C-alpha atoms as one frame of an Amber mdcrd trajectory, in Angstrom:
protein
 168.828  80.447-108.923 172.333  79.078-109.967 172.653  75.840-107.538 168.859
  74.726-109.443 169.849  75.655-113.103 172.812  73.689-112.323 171.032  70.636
-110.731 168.344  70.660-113.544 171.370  69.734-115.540 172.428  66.470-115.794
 175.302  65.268-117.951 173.904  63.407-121.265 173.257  59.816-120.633 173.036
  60.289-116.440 169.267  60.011-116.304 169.053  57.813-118.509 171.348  55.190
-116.727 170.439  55.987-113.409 167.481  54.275-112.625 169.030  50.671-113.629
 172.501  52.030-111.611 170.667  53.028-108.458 168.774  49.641-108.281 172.158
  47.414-108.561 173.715  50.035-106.056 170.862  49.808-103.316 170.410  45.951
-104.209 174.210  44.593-103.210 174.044  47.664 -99.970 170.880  46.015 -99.066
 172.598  42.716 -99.156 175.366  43.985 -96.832 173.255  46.450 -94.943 170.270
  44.120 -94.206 167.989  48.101 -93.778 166.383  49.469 -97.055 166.737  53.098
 -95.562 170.610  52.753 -94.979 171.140  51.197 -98.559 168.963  53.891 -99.976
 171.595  56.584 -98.315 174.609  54.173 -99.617 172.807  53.842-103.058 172.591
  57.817-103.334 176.136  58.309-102.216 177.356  55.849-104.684 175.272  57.378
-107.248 176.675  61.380-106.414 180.232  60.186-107.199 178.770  58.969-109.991
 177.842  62.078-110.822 180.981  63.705-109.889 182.839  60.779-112.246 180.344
  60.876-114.918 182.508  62.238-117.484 185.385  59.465-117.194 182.687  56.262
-116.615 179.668  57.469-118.942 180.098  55.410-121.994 182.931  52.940-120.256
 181.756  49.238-120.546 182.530  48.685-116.830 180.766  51.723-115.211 178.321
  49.243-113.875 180.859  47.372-111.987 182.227  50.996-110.695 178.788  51.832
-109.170 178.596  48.783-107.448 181.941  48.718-106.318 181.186  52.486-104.835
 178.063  51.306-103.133 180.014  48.043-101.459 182.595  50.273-100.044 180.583
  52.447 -98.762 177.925  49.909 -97.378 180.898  48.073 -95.966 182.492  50.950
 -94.142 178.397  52.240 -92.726 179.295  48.333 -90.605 182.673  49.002 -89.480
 181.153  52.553 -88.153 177.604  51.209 -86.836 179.799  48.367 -85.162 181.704
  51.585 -83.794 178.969  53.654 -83.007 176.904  50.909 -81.521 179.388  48.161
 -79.609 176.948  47.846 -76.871 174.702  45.871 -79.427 177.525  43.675 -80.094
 178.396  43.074 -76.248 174.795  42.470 -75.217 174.511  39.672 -77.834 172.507
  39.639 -80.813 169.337  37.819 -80.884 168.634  38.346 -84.746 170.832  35.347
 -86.740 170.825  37.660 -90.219 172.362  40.421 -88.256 174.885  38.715 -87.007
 176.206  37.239 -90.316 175.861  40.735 -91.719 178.184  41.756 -89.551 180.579
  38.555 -89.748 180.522  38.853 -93.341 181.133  42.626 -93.356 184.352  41.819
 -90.932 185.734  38.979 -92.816 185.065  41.173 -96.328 187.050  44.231 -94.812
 190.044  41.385 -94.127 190.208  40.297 -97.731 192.957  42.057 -99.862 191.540
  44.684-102.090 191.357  43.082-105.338 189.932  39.717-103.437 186.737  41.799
-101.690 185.621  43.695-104.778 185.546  40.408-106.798 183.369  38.501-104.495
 181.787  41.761-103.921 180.983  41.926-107.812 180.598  38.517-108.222 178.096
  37.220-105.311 176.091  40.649-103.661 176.560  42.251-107.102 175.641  39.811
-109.037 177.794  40.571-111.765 179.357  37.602-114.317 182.978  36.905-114.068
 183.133  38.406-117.280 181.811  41.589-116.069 183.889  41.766-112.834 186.623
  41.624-115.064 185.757  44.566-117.373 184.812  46.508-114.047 187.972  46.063
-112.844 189.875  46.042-115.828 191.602  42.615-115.362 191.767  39.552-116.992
 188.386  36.728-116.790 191.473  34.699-115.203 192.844  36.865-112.600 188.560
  37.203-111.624 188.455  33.382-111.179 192.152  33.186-108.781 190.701  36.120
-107.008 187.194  34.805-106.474 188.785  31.509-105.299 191.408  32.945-103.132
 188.810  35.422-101.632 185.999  32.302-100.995 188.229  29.801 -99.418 189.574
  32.969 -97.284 185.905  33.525 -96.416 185.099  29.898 -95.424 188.015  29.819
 -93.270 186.895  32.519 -91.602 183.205  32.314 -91.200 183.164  28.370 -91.487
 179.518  27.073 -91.453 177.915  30.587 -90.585 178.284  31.244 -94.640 177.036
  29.038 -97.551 179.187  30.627 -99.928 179.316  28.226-103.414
């Protein structure tokens, strides 16, 4: 009926660019997430607003950089509510060493100003070049580098060993 004629059509270019999208979307909330199934939800999310935004990022040079920008935010706020949802883990004590830098690194992310967290998001889970985190988010190569150095040292002063983040 109308809702599948509708969903049967995708805006030009969407299918196309979706497989390579979805994969850098579940690959940097995997990386924050540590659970394929969760990063799988975050990757579909990310890739619905998308969707929604498909018109303004289709053909934009930095609409790779916008997915995984979506898919960090959203990975990073699934922590901040699991950490709500599920405290009891976090009083207990957790035995698993990768879950507990997860978590660290999700806390001291979400401390970083804005512009600082989505360039080391880019940059290190995203795996995008400085010159690519710059056309994602539309800012000089320059203003990449100060933020990824600003947001790194912030990190190692907050996580201090626990992260190995050159």
């Amino acid at each position: 009926t109308r809702g599948m004629s509708r969903a049967t059509h995708l805006p030009e270019g969407f299918e196309g660019a979706f497989d390579a999208l979805f994969g850098r979307a579940f690959r940097v909330a995997r990386r924050i997430l540590g659970d394929d199934a969760a990063a799988e939800d975050v990757a579909a999310e990310a890739m619905a607003r998308a969707y929604a935004h498909w018109g303004k990022i289709a053909l934009q040079p930095w609409r790779e950089g916008w997915v995984v920008r979506v898919a960090s935010n959203l990975a990073l706020d699934a922590v901040k509510k699991r950490k709500r949802d599920d405290h009891t883990v976090l009083d207990v004590g957790v035995e698993d060493d990768d879950v507990v830098v997860r978590l660290a690194l999700a806390e001291a992310l979400s401390l970083l100003p804005r512009r600082q967290r989505e360039v080391v998001v880019l940059r290190h889970l995203g795996g995008l070049s400085e010159a690519e985190c710059a056309q994602a988010l539309r800012v000089s190569t320059g203003a990449v580098k100060t933020h990824l150095h600003r947001g790194l040292a912030a990190l190692r002063n907050r996580l201090g060993p626990v992260m190995n983040l050159e």
